[in-house]
Short mmCIF file of C-alpha atoms in Angstrom, two decimals:
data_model
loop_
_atom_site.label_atom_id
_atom_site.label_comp_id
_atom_site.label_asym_id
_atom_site.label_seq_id
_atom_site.Cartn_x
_atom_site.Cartn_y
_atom_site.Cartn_z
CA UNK A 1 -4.07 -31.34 9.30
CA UNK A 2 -6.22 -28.07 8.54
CA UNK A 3 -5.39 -25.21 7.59
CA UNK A 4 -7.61 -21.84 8.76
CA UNK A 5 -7.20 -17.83 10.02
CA UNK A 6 -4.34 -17.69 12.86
CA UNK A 7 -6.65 -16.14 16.09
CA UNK A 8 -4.44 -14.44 19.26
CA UNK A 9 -5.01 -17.50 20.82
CA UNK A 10 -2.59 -19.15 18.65
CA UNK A 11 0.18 -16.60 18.93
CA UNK A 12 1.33 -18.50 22.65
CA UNK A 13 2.09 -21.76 20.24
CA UNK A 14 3.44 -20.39 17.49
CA UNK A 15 6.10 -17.74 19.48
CA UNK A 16 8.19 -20.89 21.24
CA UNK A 17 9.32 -22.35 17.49
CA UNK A 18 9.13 -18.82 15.58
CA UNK A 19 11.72 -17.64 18.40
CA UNK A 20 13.54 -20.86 17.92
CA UNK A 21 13.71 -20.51 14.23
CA UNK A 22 14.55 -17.00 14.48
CA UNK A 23 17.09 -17.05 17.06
CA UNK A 24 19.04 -19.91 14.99
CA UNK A 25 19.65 -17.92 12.57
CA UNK A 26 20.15 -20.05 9.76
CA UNK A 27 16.96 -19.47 7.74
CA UNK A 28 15.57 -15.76 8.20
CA UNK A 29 16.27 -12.13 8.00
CA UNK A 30 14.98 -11.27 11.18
CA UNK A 31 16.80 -9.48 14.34
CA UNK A 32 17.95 -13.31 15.78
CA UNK A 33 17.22 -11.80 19.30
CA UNK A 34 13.70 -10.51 18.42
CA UNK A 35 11.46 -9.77 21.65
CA UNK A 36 8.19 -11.90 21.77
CA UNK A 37 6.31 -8.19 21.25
CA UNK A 38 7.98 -7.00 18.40
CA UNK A 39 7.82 -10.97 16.61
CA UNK A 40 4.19 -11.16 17.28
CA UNK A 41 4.04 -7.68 15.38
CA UNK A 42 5.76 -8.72 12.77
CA UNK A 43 4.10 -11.82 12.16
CA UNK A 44 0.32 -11.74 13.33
CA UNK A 45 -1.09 -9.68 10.69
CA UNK A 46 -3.70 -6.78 10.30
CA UNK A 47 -5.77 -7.00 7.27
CA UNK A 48 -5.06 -6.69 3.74
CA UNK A 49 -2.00 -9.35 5.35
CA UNK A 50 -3.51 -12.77 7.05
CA UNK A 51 -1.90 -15.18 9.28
CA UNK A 52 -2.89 -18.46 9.00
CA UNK A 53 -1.73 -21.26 11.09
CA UNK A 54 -2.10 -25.56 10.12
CA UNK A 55 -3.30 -27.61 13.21
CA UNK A 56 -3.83 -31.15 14.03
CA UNK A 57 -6.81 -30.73 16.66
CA UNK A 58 -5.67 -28.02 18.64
CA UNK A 59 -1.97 -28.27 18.13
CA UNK A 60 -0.34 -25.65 15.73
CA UNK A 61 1.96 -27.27 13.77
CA UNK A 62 3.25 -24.05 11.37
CA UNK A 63 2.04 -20.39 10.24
CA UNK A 64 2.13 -18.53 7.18
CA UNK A 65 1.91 -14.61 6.58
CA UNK A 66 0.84 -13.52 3.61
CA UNK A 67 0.74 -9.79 2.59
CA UNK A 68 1.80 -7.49 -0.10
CA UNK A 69 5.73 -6.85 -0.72
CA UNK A 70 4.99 -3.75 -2.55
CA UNK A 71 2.48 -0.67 -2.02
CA UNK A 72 0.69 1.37 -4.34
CA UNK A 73 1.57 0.43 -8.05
CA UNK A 74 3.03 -2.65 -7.17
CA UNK A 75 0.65 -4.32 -4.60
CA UNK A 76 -0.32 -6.50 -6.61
CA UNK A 77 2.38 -8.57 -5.87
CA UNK A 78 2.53 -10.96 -2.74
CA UNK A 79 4.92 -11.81 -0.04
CA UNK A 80 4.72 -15.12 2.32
CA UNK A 81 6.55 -16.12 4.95
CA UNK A 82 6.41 -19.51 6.34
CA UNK A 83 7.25 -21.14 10.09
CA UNK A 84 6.94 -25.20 10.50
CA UNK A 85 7.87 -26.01 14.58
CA UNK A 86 10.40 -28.76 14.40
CA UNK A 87 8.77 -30.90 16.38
CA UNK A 88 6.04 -31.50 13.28
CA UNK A 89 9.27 -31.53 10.39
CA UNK A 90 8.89 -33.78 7.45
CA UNK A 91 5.31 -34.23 7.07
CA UNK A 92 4.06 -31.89 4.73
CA UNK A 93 3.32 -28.90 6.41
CA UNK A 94 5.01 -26.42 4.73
CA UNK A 95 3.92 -28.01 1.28
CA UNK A 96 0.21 -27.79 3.05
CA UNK A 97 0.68 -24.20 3.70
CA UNK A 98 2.42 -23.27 0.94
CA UNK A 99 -0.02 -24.24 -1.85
CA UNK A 100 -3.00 -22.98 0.46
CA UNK A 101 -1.24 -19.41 0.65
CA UNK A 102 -1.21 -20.10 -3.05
CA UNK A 103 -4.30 -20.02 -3.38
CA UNK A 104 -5.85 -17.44 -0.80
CA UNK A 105 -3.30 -15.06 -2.59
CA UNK A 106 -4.91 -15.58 -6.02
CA UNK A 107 -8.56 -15.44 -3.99
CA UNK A 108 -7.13 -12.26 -2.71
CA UNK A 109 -6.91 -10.72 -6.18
CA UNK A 110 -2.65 -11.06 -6.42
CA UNK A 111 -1.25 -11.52 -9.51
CA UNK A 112 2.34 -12.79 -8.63
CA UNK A 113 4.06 -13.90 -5.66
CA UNK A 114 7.65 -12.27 -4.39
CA UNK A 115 10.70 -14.41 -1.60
CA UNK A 116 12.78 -11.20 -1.19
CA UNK A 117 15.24 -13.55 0.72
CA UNK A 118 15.48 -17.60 0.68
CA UNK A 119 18.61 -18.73 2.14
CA UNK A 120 20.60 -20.58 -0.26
CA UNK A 121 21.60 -23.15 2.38
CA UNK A 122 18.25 -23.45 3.00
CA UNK A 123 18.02 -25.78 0.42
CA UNK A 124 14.89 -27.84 1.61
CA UNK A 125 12.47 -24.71 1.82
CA UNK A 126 14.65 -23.54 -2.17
CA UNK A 127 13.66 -27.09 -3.17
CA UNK A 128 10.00 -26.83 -2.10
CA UNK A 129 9.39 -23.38 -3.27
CA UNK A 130 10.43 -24.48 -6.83
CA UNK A 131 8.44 -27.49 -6.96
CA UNK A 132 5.46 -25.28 -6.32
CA UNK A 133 6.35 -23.33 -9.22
CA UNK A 134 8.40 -20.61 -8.18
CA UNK A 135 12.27 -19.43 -9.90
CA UNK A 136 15.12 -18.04 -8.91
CA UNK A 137 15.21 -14.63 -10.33
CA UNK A 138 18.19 -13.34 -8.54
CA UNK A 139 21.19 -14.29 -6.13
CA UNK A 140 22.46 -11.50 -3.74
CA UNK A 141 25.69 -12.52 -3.57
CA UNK A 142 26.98 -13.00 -0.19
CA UNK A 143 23.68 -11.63 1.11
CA UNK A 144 23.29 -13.73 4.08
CA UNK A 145 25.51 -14.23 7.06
CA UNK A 146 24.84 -17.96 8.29
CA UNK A 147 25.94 -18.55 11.83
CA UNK A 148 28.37 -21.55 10.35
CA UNK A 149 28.93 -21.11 7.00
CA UNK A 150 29.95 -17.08 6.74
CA UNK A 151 28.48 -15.07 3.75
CA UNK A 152 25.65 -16.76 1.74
CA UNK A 153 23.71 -15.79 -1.08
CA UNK A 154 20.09 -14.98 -0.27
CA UNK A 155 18.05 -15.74 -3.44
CA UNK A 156 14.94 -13.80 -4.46
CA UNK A 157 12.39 -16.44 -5.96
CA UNK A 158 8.98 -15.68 -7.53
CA UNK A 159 5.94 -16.95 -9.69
CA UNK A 160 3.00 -15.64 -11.52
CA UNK A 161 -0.52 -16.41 -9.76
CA UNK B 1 24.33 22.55 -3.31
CA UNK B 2 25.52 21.02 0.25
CA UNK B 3 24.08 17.19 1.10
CA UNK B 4 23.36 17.21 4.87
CA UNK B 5 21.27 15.01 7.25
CA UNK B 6 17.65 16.21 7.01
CA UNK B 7 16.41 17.44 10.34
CA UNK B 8 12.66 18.03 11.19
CA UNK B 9 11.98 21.50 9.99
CA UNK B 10 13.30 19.98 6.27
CA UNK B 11 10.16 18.39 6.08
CA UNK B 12 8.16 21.52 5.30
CA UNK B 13 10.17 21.52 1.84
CA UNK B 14 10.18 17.79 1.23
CA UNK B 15 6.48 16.94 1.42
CA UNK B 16 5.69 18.72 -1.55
CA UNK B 17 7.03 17.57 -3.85
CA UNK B 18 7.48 14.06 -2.31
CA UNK B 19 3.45 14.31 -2.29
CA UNK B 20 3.38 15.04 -6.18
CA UNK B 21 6.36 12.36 -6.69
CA UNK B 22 4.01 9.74 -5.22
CA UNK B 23 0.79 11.04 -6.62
CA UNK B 24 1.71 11.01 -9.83
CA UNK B 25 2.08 7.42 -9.19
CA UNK B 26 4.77 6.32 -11.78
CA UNK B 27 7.74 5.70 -10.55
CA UNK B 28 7.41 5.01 -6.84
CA UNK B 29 5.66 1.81 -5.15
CA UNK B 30 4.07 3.88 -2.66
CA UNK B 31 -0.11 4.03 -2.11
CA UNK B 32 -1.04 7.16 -4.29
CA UNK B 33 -2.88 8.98 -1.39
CA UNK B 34 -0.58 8.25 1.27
CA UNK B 35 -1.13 11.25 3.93
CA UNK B 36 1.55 13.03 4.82
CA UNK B 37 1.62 12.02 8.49
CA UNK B 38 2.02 8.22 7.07
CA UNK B 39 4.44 9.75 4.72
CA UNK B 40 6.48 11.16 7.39
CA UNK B 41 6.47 8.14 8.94
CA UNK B 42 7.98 6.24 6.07
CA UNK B 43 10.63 8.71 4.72
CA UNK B 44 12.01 10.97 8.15
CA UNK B 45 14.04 7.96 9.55
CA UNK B 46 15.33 6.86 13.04
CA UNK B 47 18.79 5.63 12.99
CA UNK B 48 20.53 3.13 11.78
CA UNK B 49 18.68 4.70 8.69
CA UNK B 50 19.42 7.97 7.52
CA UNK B 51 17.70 10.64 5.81
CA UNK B 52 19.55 13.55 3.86
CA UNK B 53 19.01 16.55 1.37
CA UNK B 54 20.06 18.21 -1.23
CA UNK B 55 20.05 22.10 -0.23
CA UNK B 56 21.03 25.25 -2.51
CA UNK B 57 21.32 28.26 0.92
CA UNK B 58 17.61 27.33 2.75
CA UNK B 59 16.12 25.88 -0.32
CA UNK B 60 15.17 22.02 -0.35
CA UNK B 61 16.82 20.36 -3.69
CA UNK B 62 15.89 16.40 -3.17
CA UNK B 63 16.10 14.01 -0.63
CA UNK B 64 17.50 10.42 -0.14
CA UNK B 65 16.66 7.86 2.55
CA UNK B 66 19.56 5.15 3.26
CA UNK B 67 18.33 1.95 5.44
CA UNK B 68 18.85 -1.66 5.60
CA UNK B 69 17.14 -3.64 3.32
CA UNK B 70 17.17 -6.89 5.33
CA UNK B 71 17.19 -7.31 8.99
CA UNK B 72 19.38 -9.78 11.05
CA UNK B 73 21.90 -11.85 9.12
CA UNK B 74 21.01 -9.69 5.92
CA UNK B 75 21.15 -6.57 7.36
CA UNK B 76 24.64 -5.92 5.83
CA UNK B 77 22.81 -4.62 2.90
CA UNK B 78 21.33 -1.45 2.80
CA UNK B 79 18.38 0.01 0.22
CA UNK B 80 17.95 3.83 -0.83
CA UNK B 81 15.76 6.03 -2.03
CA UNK B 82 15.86 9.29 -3.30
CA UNK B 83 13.24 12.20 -4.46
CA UNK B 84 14.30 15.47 -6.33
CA UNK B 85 12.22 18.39 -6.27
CA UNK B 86 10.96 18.67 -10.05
CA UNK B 87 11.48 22.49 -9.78
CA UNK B 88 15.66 21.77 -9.68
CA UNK B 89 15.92 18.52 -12.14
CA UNK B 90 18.40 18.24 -14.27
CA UNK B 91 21.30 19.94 -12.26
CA UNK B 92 23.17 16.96 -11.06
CA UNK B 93 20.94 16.70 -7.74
CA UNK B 94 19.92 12.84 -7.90
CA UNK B 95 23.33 11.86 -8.89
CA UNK B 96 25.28 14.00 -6.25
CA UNK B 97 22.79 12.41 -3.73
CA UNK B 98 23.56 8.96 -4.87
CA UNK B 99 27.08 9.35 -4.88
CA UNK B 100 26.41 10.94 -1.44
CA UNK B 101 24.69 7.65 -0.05
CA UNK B 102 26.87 5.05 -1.75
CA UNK B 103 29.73 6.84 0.60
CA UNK B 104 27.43 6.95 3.66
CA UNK B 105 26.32 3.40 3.10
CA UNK B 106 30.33 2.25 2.62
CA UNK B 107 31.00 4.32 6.15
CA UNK B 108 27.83 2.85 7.83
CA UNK B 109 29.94 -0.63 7.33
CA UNK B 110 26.71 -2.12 4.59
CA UNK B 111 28.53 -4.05 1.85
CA UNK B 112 25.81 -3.76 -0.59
CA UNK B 113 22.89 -2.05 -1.76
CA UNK B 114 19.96 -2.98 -2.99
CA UNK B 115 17.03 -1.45 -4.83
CA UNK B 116 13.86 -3.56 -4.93
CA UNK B 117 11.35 -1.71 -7.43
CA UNK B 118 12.76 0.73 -10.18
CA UNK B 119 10.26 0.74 -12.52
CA UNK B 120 11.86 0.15 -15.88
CA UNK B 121 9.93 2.84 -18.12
CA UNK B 122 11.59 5.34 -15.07
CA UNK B 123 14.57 5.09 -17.78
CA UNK B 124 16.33 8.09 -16.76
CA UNK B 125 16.47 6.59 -12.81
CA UNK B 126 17.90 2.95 -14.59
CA UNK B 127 20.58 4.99 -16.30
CA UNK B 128 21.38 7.26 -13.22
CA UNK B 129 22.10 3.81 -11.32
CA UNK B 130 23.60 1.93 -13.62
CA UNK B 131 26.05 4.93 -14.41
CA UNK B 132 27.26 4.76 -10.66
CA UNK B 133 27.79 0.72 -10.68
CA UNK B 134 24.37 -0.62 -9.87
CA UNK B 135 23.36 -3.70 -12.38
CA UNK B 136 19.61 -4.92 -13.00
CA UNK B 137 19.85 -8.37 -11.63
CA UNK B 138 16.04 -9.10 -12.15
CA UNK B 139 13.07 -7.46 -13.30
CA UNK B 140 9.67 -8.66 -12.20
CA UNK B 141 7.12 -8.84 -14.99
CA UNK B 142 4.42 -6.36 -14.98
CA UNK B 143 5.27 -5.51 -11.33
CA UNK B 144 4.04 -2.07 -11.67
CA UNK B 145 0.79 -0.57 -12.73
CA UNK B 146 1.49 2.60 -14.59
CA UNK B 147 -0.98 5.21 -14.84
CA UNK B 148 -0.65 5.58 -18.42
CA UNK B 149 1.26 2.44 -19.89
CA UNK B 150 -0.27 -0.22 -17.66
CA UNK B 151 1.54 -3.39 -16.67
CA UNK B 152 5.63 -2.61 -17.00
CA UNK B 153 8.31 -4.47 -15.54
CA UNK B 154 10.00 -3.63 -12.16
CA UNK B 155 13.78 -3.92 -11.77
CA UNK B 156 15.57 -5.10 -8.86
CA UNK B 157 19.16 -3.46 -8.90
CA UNK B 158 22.48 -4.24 -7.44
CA UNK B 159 25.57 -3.19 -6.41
CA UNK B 160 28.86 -4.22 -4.17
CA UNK B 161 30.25 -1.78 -2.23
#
């Protein structure tokens, strides 16, 4: 697996599982019926943000975003987003992109790192964030509407860079 | 003083002091030198968000935006944010405005709101919210770079509705 700059040319493998993700609506705070123009807005970014994607030859097996969560006084702090396709679950590629967004957000001068929303259900991605050395710093309390559980809570995590 | 949806010819009387609100660059997470076609952009919304002001006869008092602060299966909760003309402080404006949009938001069917980055030396702001049932429920360390006191924390701040 390597990790390295998302190019247009990826954007036709990552929309089929992004959409898929998305339109299941389990995990993320996104319009679940999302058009494939406004998604690849959202997600391939224009600079200071990067997209980056993880491939296995010329397969992409996830993405990452990584850009600011606040302007002006507070963009020093980070935001990442992060997309493994099903078809490549349980072998380390959202650990893989997680600690190289880690890293290319302290390269890129960040000083922290913000979740604004991690599904409390989601408690695979809550599990991994934390063992890469992010908290909890808040529950929003019925912040999420899950497609089979009702109301949620949506957590906010963060770390220090 | 009336609170009515802003329309385009409001604008004239917000950017003013919205400009000097940003560019003094200590309470609001905004890029300093944002130009007022950006800032147009950000704060003269398209529904489901809603922009407002404070008027005294033709004159401009403050402002508040309402939107949602989530999309999709968050987008129950709404965020707000408000900007009072220095020249009529201290007459009630921010607080009838935020009375104003806790009622909108409640009619608008959100059933929270949520403010992501009150800085905490903005003391008067923290009191104004938590005086109309908003709660700090974290504050992210040194998420703000003040122009004259540096690092300070930013609060995150809550309320049911």
């Amino acid at each position: 697996m390597r990790i390295r700059e998302a190019t247009s040319e990826d954007w036709a493998q990552i929309w089929p599982f992004l959409r898929d993700i998305v339109r299941a609506g389990d995990t993320y705070t996104w319009d679940r019926d999302v058009t494939e123009g406004r998604a690849r807005e959202l997600w391939m970014s224009t600079p200071p943000a990067r997209t980056v994607v993880a491939v296995d030859g010329d397969t992409v097996l996830g993405t990452a975003k990584l850009a600011r969560n606040h302007m002006g006084p507070g963009s020093h702090i980070a935001n990442a987003s992060f997309m493994v396709s099903p078809d490549h679950g349980g072998r380390g590629v959202g650990r893989a992109l997680g600690g190289y967004v880690l890293d290319l957000a302290r390269a890129d001068g960040y000083r922290a790192m913000q979740f604004n929303a991690v599904v409390e259900t989601n408690t695979r991605a809550v599990a991994l964030w934390q063992s890469l050395g992010f908290e909890i710093i808040a529950t929003l309390p019925e912040g999420f509407e899950h497609p089979a559980k009702g109301f949620v809570g949506l957590h906010i995590m963060y770390r220090k860079l």
